[in-house]
Coordinates of C-alpha atoms in Angstrom, one line a residue:
Chain A
X484 CA 47.4 24.8 46.0
X485 CA 49.7 23.0 43.6
X486 CA 49.1 23.1 39.8
X487 CA 47.6 19.6 39.6
X488 CA 45.1 20.3 42.4
X489 CA 44.1 23.6 40.8
X490 CA 43.4 21.9 37.5
X491 CA 41.5 19.0 39.1
X492 CA 39.3 21.3 41.2
X493 CA 38.5 23.6 38.3
X494 CA 37.6 20.7 36.1
X495 CA 35.5 19.1 38.8
X496 CA 33.5 22.3 39.3
X497 CA 32.4 22.0 35.7
X498 CA 31.4 18.4 36.1
X499 CA 29.4 18.9 39.3
X500 CA 27.7 22.2 38.4
X501 CA 23.9 21.8 38.0
X502 CA 23.1 25.5 38.4
X503 CA 24.8 27.1 35.5
X504 CA 24.0 27.0 31.8
X505 CA 26.5 25.8 29.2
X506 CA 27.5 29.3 28.2
X507 CA 28.2 30.3 31.7
X508 CA 30.3 27.1 32.3
X509 CA 32.3 27.9 29.1
X510 CA 33.1 31.3 30.5
X511 CA 34.1 29.7 33.8
X512 CA 36.4 27.4 31.9
X513 CA 38.1 30.4 30.3
X514 CA 38.4 32.1 33.7
X515 CA 40.1 29.0 35.0
X516 CA 42.5 29.0 32.1
X517 CA 43.3 32.7 32.6
X518 CA 44.0 32.2 36.3
X519 CA 46.1 29.2 35.6
X520 CA 48.2 31.2 33.0
X521 CA 49.0 33.6 35.9
X522 CA 49.6 31.1 38.7
X523 CA 51.1 28.0 37.0
X524 CA 54.5 27.2 38.5
X525 CA 56.9 26.9 35.6
X526 CA 60.3 28.2 34.6
X527 CA 59.8 28.9 30.9
X528 CA 57.3 29.8 28.2
X529 CA 57.3 26.3 26.6
X530 CA 56.5 24.7 29.9
X531 CA 53.7 27.1 30.5
X532 CA 52.3 26.6 27.0
X533 CA 52.4 22.8 27.4
X534 CA 50.6 22.9 30.8
X535 CA 48.0 25.4 29.5
X536 CA 47.1 23.2 26.5
X537 CA 46.9 20.1 28.7
X538 CA 44.5 21.9 31.1
X539 CA 42.5 23.2 28.2
X540 CA 42.0 19.7 26.9
X541 CA 40.9 18.5 30.3
X542 CA 38.2 21.2 30.4
X543 CA 37.0 20.6 26.9
X544 CA 35.9 17.1 27.7
X545 CA 34.5 17.7 31.2
X546 CA 30.9 18.2 29.9
X547 CA 30.8 16.6 26.4
X548 CA 27.2 17.7 25.6
X549 CA 28.0 21.3 26.3
X550 CA 29.3 22.6 23.0
X551 CA 30.4 26.1 24.0
X552 CA 32.9 24.7 26.6
X553 CA 34.6 22.8 23.8
X554 CA 34.3 25.6 21.2
X555 CA 35.3 28.6 23.3
X556 CA 38.3 26.7 24.8
X557 CA 39.3 25.6 21.3
X558 CA 39.2 29.2 20.1
X559 CA 41.4 30.1 23.1
X560 CA 43.8 27.1 22.3
X561 CA 44.0 28.4 18.7
X562 CA 45.0 31.8 19.9
X563 CA 47.6 30.5 22.4
X564 CA 49.1 28.4 19.7
X565 CA 49.9 31.5 17.7
X566 CA 51.7 33.1 20.7
X567 CA 55.3 32.2 19.7
X568 CA 56.9 34.4 22.4
X569 CA 59.6 32.8 24.6
X570 CA 59.0 35.5 27.3
X571 CA 57.3 33.7 30.2
X572 CA 55.6 36.8 31.6
X573 CA 54.4 37.9 28.2
X574 CA 52.9 34.5 27.5
X575 CA 51.1 34.6 30.9
X576 CA 49.6 38.0 30.2
X577 CA 48.7 37.3 26.5
X578 CA 47.0 33.9 27.4
X579 CA 45.0 35.5 30.2
X580 CA 44.0 38.4 28.0
X581 CA 42.8 36.0 25.3
X582 CA 40.7 34.2 27.8
X583 CA 39.1 37.4 29.0
X584 CA 38.5 38.6 25.5
X585 CA 36.8 35.4 24.4
X586 CA 34.7 35.4 27.6
X587 CA 33.5 38.9 26.8
X588 CA 32.8 37.9 23.2
X589 CA 30.6 35.0 24.4
X590 CA 28.8 37.3 26.8
X591 CA 28.1 39.8 24.0
X592 CA 26.8 37.0 21.8
X593 CA 24.4 35.8 24.5
X594 CA 23.1 39.4 25.0
X595 CA 22.7 39.9 21.2
X596 CA 20.9 36.5 20.7
X597 CA 18.6 37.3 23.7
X598 CA 17.8 40.7 22.2
X599 CA 16.9 39.1 18.9
X600 CA 14.7 36.5 20.7
X601 CA 12.9 39.3 22.6
X602 CA 12.4 41.2 19.4
X603 CA 10.8 38.1 17.7
X604 CA 8.6 37.3 20.7
X605 CA 7.2 40.8 21.2
X606 CA 5.0 42.2 23.9
X607 CA 2.4 40.4 26.1
X608 CA 3.9 37.0 25.5
X609 CA 3.4 33.9 27.7
X610 CA 6.7 32.1 27.3
X611 CA 7.1 28.5 28.4
X612 CA 10.6 27.3 29.0
X613 CA 12.4 24.3 30.4
X614 CA 15.4 24.1 32.6
X615 CA 17.9 26.9 33.0
X616 CA 19.5 29.0 30.3
X617 CA 21.3 32.3 30.7
X618 CA 20.3 33.3 27.2
X619 CA 16.6 32.7 28.0
X620 CA 17.1 34.6 31.3
X621 CA 18.6 37.5 29.3
X622 CA 15.7 37.4 26.8
X623 CA 13.2 37.7 29.7
X624 CA 15.2 40.6 31.1
X625 CA 14.8 42.4 27.8
X626 CA 11.1 41.5 27.5
X627 CA 10.4 42.6 31.1
X628 CA 12.1 45.9 30.5
X629 CA 10.1 46.6 27.4
X630 CA 6.7 45.6 28.5
X631 CA 4.6 42.7 29.8
X632 CA 5.7 39.1 29.8
X633 CA 4.8 36.0 31.8
X634 CA 6.6 32.7 32.2
X635 CA 5.8 29.1 32.6
X636 CA 8.8 27.3 34.1
X637 CA 9.4 23.6 34.8
X638 CA 11.2 22.4 37.9
X639 CA 13.5 20.3 35.6
X640 CA 14.3 17.1 37.3
X641 CA 16.6 15.7 38.5
X642 CA 18.8 18.8 39.1
X643 CA 15.9 21.2 39.7
X644 CA 17.5 23.9 37.5
X645 CA 14.1 25.4 37.2
X646 CA 14.2 26.6 40.8
X647 CA 17.0 28.9 39.9
X648 CA 15.3 29.9 36.7
X649 CA 12.2 30.8 38.6
X650 CA 14.1 32.7 41.3
X651 CA 15.9 34.7 38.6
X652 CA 12.6 35.6 36.8
X653 CA 11.0 36.5 40.1
X654 CA 13.7 39.0 40.8
X655 CA 13.1 40.5 37.3
X656 CA 9.4 40.9 38.3
X657 CA 8.2 38.3 35.7
X658 CA 5.1 36.4 36.9
X659 CA 6.1 32.7 36.9
X660 CA 3.8 29.7 36.8
X661 CA 6.0 27.0 38.3
X662 CA 5.2 23.4 37.3
X663 CA 6.6 19.8 37.3
X664 CA 8.1 18.6 34.0
X665 CA 5.2 16.2 33.7
X666 CA 2.7 19.1 33.6
X667 CA 4.2 20.6 30.4
X668 CA 1.6 18.9 28.3
X669 CA -1.2 20.5 30.2
X670 CA 0.3 24.0 30.5
X671 CA 1.8 24.5 27.1
X672 CA -1.6 25.5 25.8
X673 CA -1.5 28.6 28.1
X674 CA 1.7 29.7 26.3
X675 CA 2.1 31.8 23.2
X676 CA 5.6 30.7 22.5
X677 CA 8.1 28.1 23.8
X678 CA 11.7 29.4 24.2
X679 CA 14.6 27.2 25.1
X680 CA 18.3 27.5 25.2
X681 CA 20.6 24.9 23.9
X682 CA 23.6 23.1 25.2
X683 CA 24.6 22.2 21.6
X684 CA 23.3 22.8 18.1
X685 CA 23.9 19.8 15.8
X686 CA 24.7 20.1 12.1
X687 CA 21.2 18.9 11.1
X688 CA 19.6 21.7 13.2
X689 CA 18.7 19.4 16.1
X690 CA 19.0 20.9 19.6
X691 CA 20.7 19.2 22.5
X692 CA 19.3 20.6 25.7
X693 CA 18.2 19.4 29.1
X694 CA 16.1 16.2 29.0
X695 CA 12.5 17.2 28.6
X696 CA 13.0 19.8 25.9
X697 CA 11.9 17.2 23.2
X698 CA 8.7 16.6 25.2
X699 CA 8.1 20.4 25.4
X700 CA 8.6 20.7 21.6
X701 CA 6.2 17.8 20.9
X702 CA 3.5 19.3 23.1
X703 CA 4.0 22.8 21.7
X704 CA 3.7 21.4 18.1
X705 CA 0.6 19.5 19.1
X706 CA -0.9 22.8 20.4
X707 CA 0.4 25.0 17.5
X708 CA 2.7 26.9 19.9
X709 CA 5.9 28.0 18.1
X710 CA 9.2 26.7 19.4
X711 CA 12.3 28.9 19.3
X712 CA 15.8 27.8 20.2
X713 CA 18.0 30.6 21.3
X714 CA 21.7 30.5 21.9
X715 CA 25.1 32.0 21.1
X716 CA 26.7 30.6 17.9
X717 CA 29.5 29.0 20.0
X718 CA 26.8 26.3 20.7
X719 CA 27.2 24.9 17.2
X720 CA 29.0 21.6 17.0
X721 CA 30.3 19.4 14.2
X722 CA 28.2 16.4 15.3
X723 CA 24.9 15.4 13.7
X724 CA 22.0 13.5 15.4
X725 CA 23.0 10.2 13.9
X726 CA 25.2 8.3 16.3
X727 CA 25.4 11.2 18.7
X728 CA 26.0 10.2 22.3
X729 CA 24.1 11.8 25.1
X730 CA 25.9 12.5 28.4
X731 CA 24.7 10.4 31.3
X732 CA 25.3 11.7 34.9
X733 CA 25.3 10.0 38.3
X734 CA 21.9 8.2 38.7
X735 CA 22.1 8.6 42.5
X736 CA 20.5 12.0 41.8
X737 CA 17.2 10.2 41.1
X738 CA 17.0 8.7 44.6
X739 CA 15.5 5.6 42.9
X740 CA 14.2 2.8 45.0
X741 CA 16.8 0.0 45.5
X742 CA 16.1 -3.3 43.9
X743 CA 18.2 -6.0 42.1
X744 CA 16.0 -5.5 39.0
X745 CA 15.9 -1.7 39.2
X746 CA 18.4 0.3 37.1
X747 CA 18.0 4.1 37.4
X748 CA 19.2 6.1 34.4
X749 CA 20.1 9.8 34.3
X750 CA 20.6 10.8 30.6
X751 CA 20.8 14.5 31.3
X752 CA 20.0 15.8 27.8
X753 CA 17.8 14.9 24.9
X754 CA 17.7 15.8 21.3
X755 CA 14.9 17.8 19.8
X756 CA 14.8 17.2 16.0
X757 CA 14.9 20.2 13.7
X758 CA 11.4 19.5 12.4
X759 CA 9.9 20.5 15.8
X760 CA 11.8 23.9 15.9
X761 CA 10.3 26.9 14.3
X762 CA 13.2 29.3 14.6
X763 CA 16.9 29.2 15.5
X764 CA 18.1 32.4 17.1
X765 CA 21.8 33.3 17.6
X766 CA 23.7 36.6 17.8
X767 CA 24.0 36.3 14.0
X768 CA 20.3 36.4 13.4
X769 CA 17.0 34.5 13.2
X770 CA 16.7 31.6 10.8
X771 CA 13.6 29.6 10.0
X772 CA 15.3 26.6 8.5
X773 CA 18.0 24.5 10.2
X774 CA 21.2 26.4 10.2
X775 CA 23.7 24.6 8.0
X776 CA 20.8 22.2 7.0
Chain B
X717 CA -14.2 7.0 67.4
X718 CA -17.5 8.8 66.8
X719 CA -19.3 8.5 63.4
X720 CA -18.3 12.0 62.2
X721 CA -14.6 11.4 62.9
X722 CA -14.7 8.0 61.2
X723 CA -16.3 9.5 58.1
X724 CA -13.9 12.5 58.1
X725 CA -10.8 10.2 58.5
X726 CA -11.8 7.8 55.8
X727 CA -12.5 10.6 53.4
X728 CA -9.2 12.3 54.2
X729 CA -7.4 9.0 53.5
X730 CA -8.7 9.1 49.9
X731 CA -7.7 12.7 49.5
X732 CA -4.1 12.3 50.8
X733 CA -3.3 9.0 49.2
X734 CA -0.5 9.3 46.6
X735 CA 0.4 5.6 46.6
X736 CA -2.7 3.8 45.4
X737 CA -4.4 3.9 42.0
X738 CA -7.9 5.0 41.4
X739 CA -9.3 1.4 41.4
X740 CA -7.7 0.6 44.7
X741 CA -9.0 3.8 46.2
X742 CA -12.5 3.0 45.0
X743 CA -12.3 -0.4 46.7
X744 CA -11.1 1.4 49.9
X745 CA -14.1 3.7 49.7
X746 CA -16.4 0.6 49.5
X747 CA -14.5 -0.9 52.5
X748 CA -15.1 2.3 54.4
X749 CA -18.8 2.2 53.6
X750 CA -19.0 -1.5 54.6
X751 CA -17.3 -0.8 57.9
X752 CA -19.5 2.2 58.6
X753 CA -22.6 0.1 57.9
X754 CA -21.5 -2.1 60.8
X755 CA -20.3 0.5 63.2
X756 CA -22.6 3.5 62.7
X757 CA -24.4 4.4 66.0
X758 CA -28.0 4.7 65.1
X759 CA -31.3 3.4 66.5
X760 CA -33.2 2.5 63.3
X761 CA -32.8 1.5 59.7
X762 CA -33.9 4.9 58.2
X763 CA -31.2 6.7 60.3
X764 CA -28.6 4.3 59.1
X765 CA -29.6 4.6 55.5
X766 CA -29.5 8.4 55.7
X767 CA -26.0 8.4 57.2
X768 CA -24.7 5.8 54.8
X769 CA -25.9 7.8 51.8
X770 CA -24.4 11.0 53.2
X771 CA -21.1 9.3 53.8
X772 CA -21.2 7.8 50.3
X773 CA -21.6 11.3 48.7
X774 CA -18.7 12.6 50.8
X775 CA -16.5 9.8 49.4
X776 CA -17.8 10.2 45.8
X777 CA -16.4 13.8 45.6
X778 CA -13.2 13.2 47.5
X779 CA -11.1 12.7 44.3
X780 CA -13.2 14.1 41.5
X781 CA -10.8 12.9 38.7
X782 CA -10.9 9.3 39.8
X783 CA -14.0 7.9 38.1
X784 CA -14.2 4.5 39.8
X785 CA -14.6 6.1 43.2
X786 CA -17.7 7.9 42.0
X787 CA -19.0 5.0 39.9
X788 CA -18.5 2.1 42.3
X789 CA -19.9 4.1 45.2
X790 CA -22.8 5.1 43.0
X791 CA -23.5 1.5 42.1
X792 CA -23.5 0.7 45.9
X793 CA -25.8 3.7 46.6
X794 CA -28.2 2.3 43.9
X795 CA -28.2 -1.1 45.7
X796 CA -28.7 0.4 49.2
X797 CA -31.6 2.4 47.8
X798 CA -33.4 -0.8 46.9
X799 CA -33.0 -2.2 50.5
X800 CA -36.4 -1.2 51.8
X801 CA -36.0 -3.3 55.0
X802 CA -36.8 -1.6 58.4
X803 CA -34.7 -4.2 60.2
X804 CA -31.5 -2.3 61.4
X805 CA -29.3 -5.4 61.6
X806 CA -30.5 -6.7 58.2
X807 CA -29.7 -3.3 56.6
X808 CA -26.3 -3.2 58.2
X809 CA -25.5 -6.7 56.9
X810 CA -26.9 -6.2 53.4
X811 CA -25.1 -2.8 52.9
X812 CA -21.8 -4.4 54.0
X813 CA -22.4 -7.4 51.7
X814 CA -23.1 -5.1 48.8
X815 CA -19.9 -3.2 49.3
X816 CA -17.9 -6.4 49.5
X817 CA -19.5 -7.8 46.4
X818 CA -18.9 -4.6 44.3
X819 CA -15.3 -4.5 45.6
X820 CA -14.8 -8.1 44.4
X821 CA -16.4 -7.3 41.0
X822 CA -14.0 -4.4 40.6
X823 CA -11.0 -6.6 41.4
X824 CA -12.2 -9.2 38.9
X825 CA -12.6 -6.5 36.3
X826 CA -9.0 -5.3 36.9
X827 CA -7.7 -8.8 36.6
X828 CA -9.6 -9.5 33.4
X829 CA -8.5 -6.2 31.8
X830 CA -4.9 -6.9 32.7
X831 CA -5.1 -10.4 31.2
X832 CA -6.4 -8.9 28.0
X833 CA -3.7 -6.3 28.0
X834 CA -1.0 -9.0 28.5
X835 CA -2.5 -11.1 25.7
X836 CA -2.4 -8.1 23.3
X837 CA 1.2 -7.2 24.3
X838 CA 2.7 -10.7 24.0
X839 CA 6.1 -12.0 24.9
X840 CA 9.5 -10.2 24.9
X841 CA 7.9 -6.7 25.2
X842 CA 9.6 -3.6 26.5
X843 CA 6.7 -1.8 28.1
X844 CA 7.0 1.9 29.0
X845 CA 4.6 3.1 31.6
X846 CA 3.9 6.3 33.7
X847 CA 2.9 6.6 37.3
X848 CA 1.2 3.8 39.2
X849 CA -1.7 1.7 38.1
X850 CA -2.8 -1.6 39.7
X851 CA -4.1 -2.7 36.4
X852 CA -0.7 -2.1 34.8
X853 CA 0.9 -3.9 37.7
X854 CA -1.4 -6.9 37.2
X855 CA -0.6 -6.9 33.4
X856 CA 3.1 -7.1 34.3
X857 CA 2.4 -10.0 36.7
X858 CA 0.7 -11.9 33.9
X859 CA 3.5 -11.1 31.4
X860 CA 6.2 -12.0 33.8
X861 CA 4.6 -15.3 34.6
X862 CA 4.2 -16.1 30.9
X863 CA 7.7 -15.2 29.7
X864 CA 10.0 -12.2 29.3
X865 CA 9.1 -8.6 29.8
X866 CA 11.0 -5.5 30.6
X867 CA 9.7 -2.2 31.9
X868 CA 10.6 1.5 31.6
X869 CA 9.1 3.3 34.6
X870 CA 9.0 7.1 35.3
X871 CA 9.4 8.5 38.8
X872 CA 6.2 10.5 38.3
X873 CA 6.6 13.8 40.1
X874 CA 5.5 15.3 42.3
X875 CA 4.1 12.2 44.2
X876 CA 6.8 9.8 43.1
X877 CA 4.2 7.1 42.5
X878 CA 6.8 5.5 40.1
X879 CA 8.9 4.5 43.1
X880 CA 6.2 2.1 44.2
X881 CA 5.5 1.0 40.7
X882 CA 9.3 0.1 40.3
X883 CA 9.4 -1.7 43.7
X884 CA 6.4 -3.7 42.7
X885 CA 7.9 -4.7 39.4
X886 CA 11.2 -5.5 41.1
X887 CA 9.4 -8.0 43.3
X888 CA 7.9 -9.6 40.3
X889 CA 11.4 -10.0 38.8
X890 CA 10.7 -7.6 36.0
X891 CA 13.9 -5.7 34.9
X892 CA 13.1 -2.0 35.4
X893 CA 14.7 1.0 33.7
X894 CA 13.8 3.8 36.1
X895 CA 13.9 7.4 34.8
X896 CA 12.7 10.9 35.4
X897 CA 9.5 12.0 33.7
X898 CA 11.6 14.4 31.5
X899 CA 13.6 11.4 30.1
X900 CA 10.4 9.8 28.6
X901 CA 11.2 11.4 25.2
X902 CA 14.6 9.9 25.1
X903 CA 13.6 6.4 26.4
X904 CA 10.4 5.8 24.6
X905 CA 12.3 4.7 21.5
X906 CA 13.6 1.7 23.5
X907 CA 10.0 0.5 24.2
X908 CA 7.9 -1.7 22.0
X909 CA 4.6 -0.5 23.6
X910 CA 3.4 2.2 26.0
X911 CA 0.8 0.9 28.6
X912 CA -1.0 3.2 30.9
X913 CA -3.8 2.9 33.4
X914 CA -6.5 5.5 33.6
X915 CA -8.2 7.4 36.4
X916 CA -11.1 8.2 34.1
X917 CA -12.2 7.4 30.6
X918 CA -14.1 10.3 29.0
X919 CA -17.0 9.9 26.6
X920 CA -14.8 10.9 23.6
X921 CA -12.2 8.2 24.3
X922 CA -9.8 10.6 26.0
X923 CA -7.9 9.3 29.0
X924 CA -7.5 11.2 32.3
X925 CA -4.4 9.9 34.0
X926 CA -1.4 11.2 36.0
X927 CA 0.1 14.4 34.5
X928 CA 2.7 13.3 32.0
X929 CA 0.7 10.6 30.3
X930 CA -0.1 13.0 27.4
X931 CA 3.6 13.6 27.0
X932 CA 4.3 9.9 26.9
X933 CA 1.6 9.4 24.3
X934 CA 3.0 12.2 22.1
X935 CA 6.5 10.8 22.3
X936 CA 5.2 7.3 21.6
X937 CA 3.3 8.5 18.5
X938 CA 6.4 10.4 17.3
X939 CA 8.4 7.1 17.6
X940 CA 5.7 4.8 16.2
X941 CA 5.3 3.0 19.6
X942 CA 1.7 2.0 20.1
X943 CA -0.2 3.4 23.2
X944 CA -2.6 1.2 25.1
X945 CA -4.9 2.4 27.9
X946 CA -5.9 -0.4 30.2
X947 CA -8.5 -0.2 33.0
X948 CA -11.7 -1.6 34.4
X949 CA -14.9 -0.3 32.8
X950 CA -15.8 1.4 36.1
X951 CA -13.4 4.1 34.9
X952 CA -15.9 5.3 32.3
X953 CA -17.4 8.7 33.1
X954 CA -20.2 10.7 31.6
X955 CA -17.9 13.7 31.0
X956 CA -16.2 14.6 27.7
X957 CA -12.9 16.6 27.2
X958 CA -14.7 19.8 26.5
X959 CA -14.9 21.8 29.7
X960 CA -13.6 19.0 31.8
X961 CA -11.9 20.3 35.0
X962 CA -8.7 18.7 36.1
X963 CA -8.1 18.2 39.8
X964 CA -5.4 20.4 41.4
X965 CA -3.7 19.3 44.5
X966 CA -1.6 21.1 47.1
X967 CA 1.2 22.9 45.4
X968 CA 3.4 22.6 48.5
X969 CA 4.3 19.1 47.1
X970 CA 6.5 20.8 44.5
X971 CA 8.7 22.5 47.1
X972 CA 8.9 25.5 44.7
X973 CA 11.2 28.4 45.5
X974 CA 9.3 31.2 47.3
X975 CA 8.9 34.5 45.5
X976 CA 6.1 37.1 45.3
X977 CA 5.9 36.5 41.5
X978 CA 6.2 32.7 41.7
X979 CA 3.0 30.6 41.6
X980 CA 3.5 26.9 41.8
X981 CA 0.8 24.7 40.2
X982 CA 0.0 21.1 40.9
X983 CA -2.5 19.9 38.3
X984 CA -2.3 16.2 39.1
X985 CA -3.8 14.8 35.9
X986 CA -3.8 15.5 32.3
X987 CA -5.9 14.5 29.3
X988 CA -4.6 12.3 26.5
X989 CA -6.8 12.8 23.5
X990 CA -8.2 9.6 21.8
X991 CA -6.2 10.3 18.6
X992 CA -3.0 9.4 20.5
X993 CA -4.4 6.1 21.8
X994 CA -4.2 2.9 19.8
X995 CA -6.3 0.6 21.9
X996 CA -8.6 0.8 24.9
X997 CA -8.5 -2.3 27.0
X998 CA -11.1 -3.1 29.7
X999 CA -12.5 -6.4 31.1
X1000 CA -15.1 -6.2 28.3
X1001 CA -12.5 -6.4 25.6
X1002 CA -10.0 -4.6 23.4
X1003 CA -11.3 -1.8 21.1
X1004 CA -9.3 0.1 18.5
X1005 CA -11.7 3.1 18.2
X1006 CA -12.7 5.3 21.1
X1007 CA -15.3 3.4 23.3
X1008 CA -18.6 5.3 22.9
X1009 CA -17.0 7.5 20.2

């Protein structure tokens, strides 16, 4: 495969993926950069550096509402920028190493955030969640290992990420009540806590996550069920809610009826305002007021 | 077809129908009773009366959360009970006439309620609705005939009743924004009013309607969008929210992943408390406080 095809394919994988959470996709982006550092056909270090930085920018904007892709790749770009070596092989190796190190740091952050979430939630919880989040999965793993936990999981239309979330929890031995998104209002009262991941944390403490998270938070508040947002700190972005643009994906996913007056929309994320969130959990700790707010 | 098969099939039609609203199903039940009055194989009026009343009871409990089926059939039962004739043909005719008359009265009530809703909503509205309701469809027909109106329609999982709602509005020439249920939170802010039908009005003013209606009402309240519930008065039931049991349908509709720890649930309706509703609209008028509350 030539360099351009490799880059196009790796970027498209990020765009098309409806199975993985934002953290996982960010680590996939780093993997792609590491592989490209090794395989890129070029004669000198400057050529490699230029191509790597171009590829990094492609990846950073592949999924604009998934902050860790931008943030982790940016951290990698910053490191590569400091590699002033003119030795091609050395640059290949150092760039790949930096990608692997950052990927590991992200994984550690996810694990740490999940452990903090599990500690806060405690034993015998009934946890309602929406869509798919590796951090939330990891929190369930810790909770299931420590004692009893049950889950209420939404199917999460249109991508049905909830099916994977349910399969994962099933393998962990966690009893799962599996519902449509529309049943969240009815079932939230059976939960002791709502736990969601985040694709992005805004500067005002609002959480960008799969569409439906805002509805879950509203229903939880209406039923006095606390809402925790749990994610690695790489999810923090420099945007605030005001003027923030939500990513819209292909509306064909909805299989809407055809009609000249019918316009299907597929705004994949929504924004849950900070006032509906009771705690923000990252690897750095648990805070009860909007981080940075 | 023998009498038992006819009764079983007509009842099953009500159970399986995911396309029609509660009012429409109630009128179908009356149609079935009228037809059975004409076709039932029996030798005398008492035998016919007994079979009709048995069939009526079957139909009344086919969809327990759809009040008009119970109420309209009960109204018909009350009328048939007063028919003391011993003339078989006369009883056949009178029973069928009563069914047709009640069906027409229901249809008139729907039309009148929809006209009142349209009057309250006014011109240039953006109306967000959930699931399918013939009363809401009728309100859109009036609004579209009088001037400009736009709609935001949910797909309404798991039955996708929203597809039919969207097709219907498309034929009326109403521009439809078609979304997943999970996008309600994001799109409700584009609406000027939320209009929903009801499968049942509880004595405390709460509305039983397709699961997701409660979420729509929460999001609407959070965005200061008024919520109107619109239906014929035959939707009123004698139940209140406390202890009310919501109908659960076959969970195979969810196409949930299989797993020994995964239990899919399909609670088809939810309850929107009166405090989230700004007006109740029936053929009898518009009220701003819970009817009967």
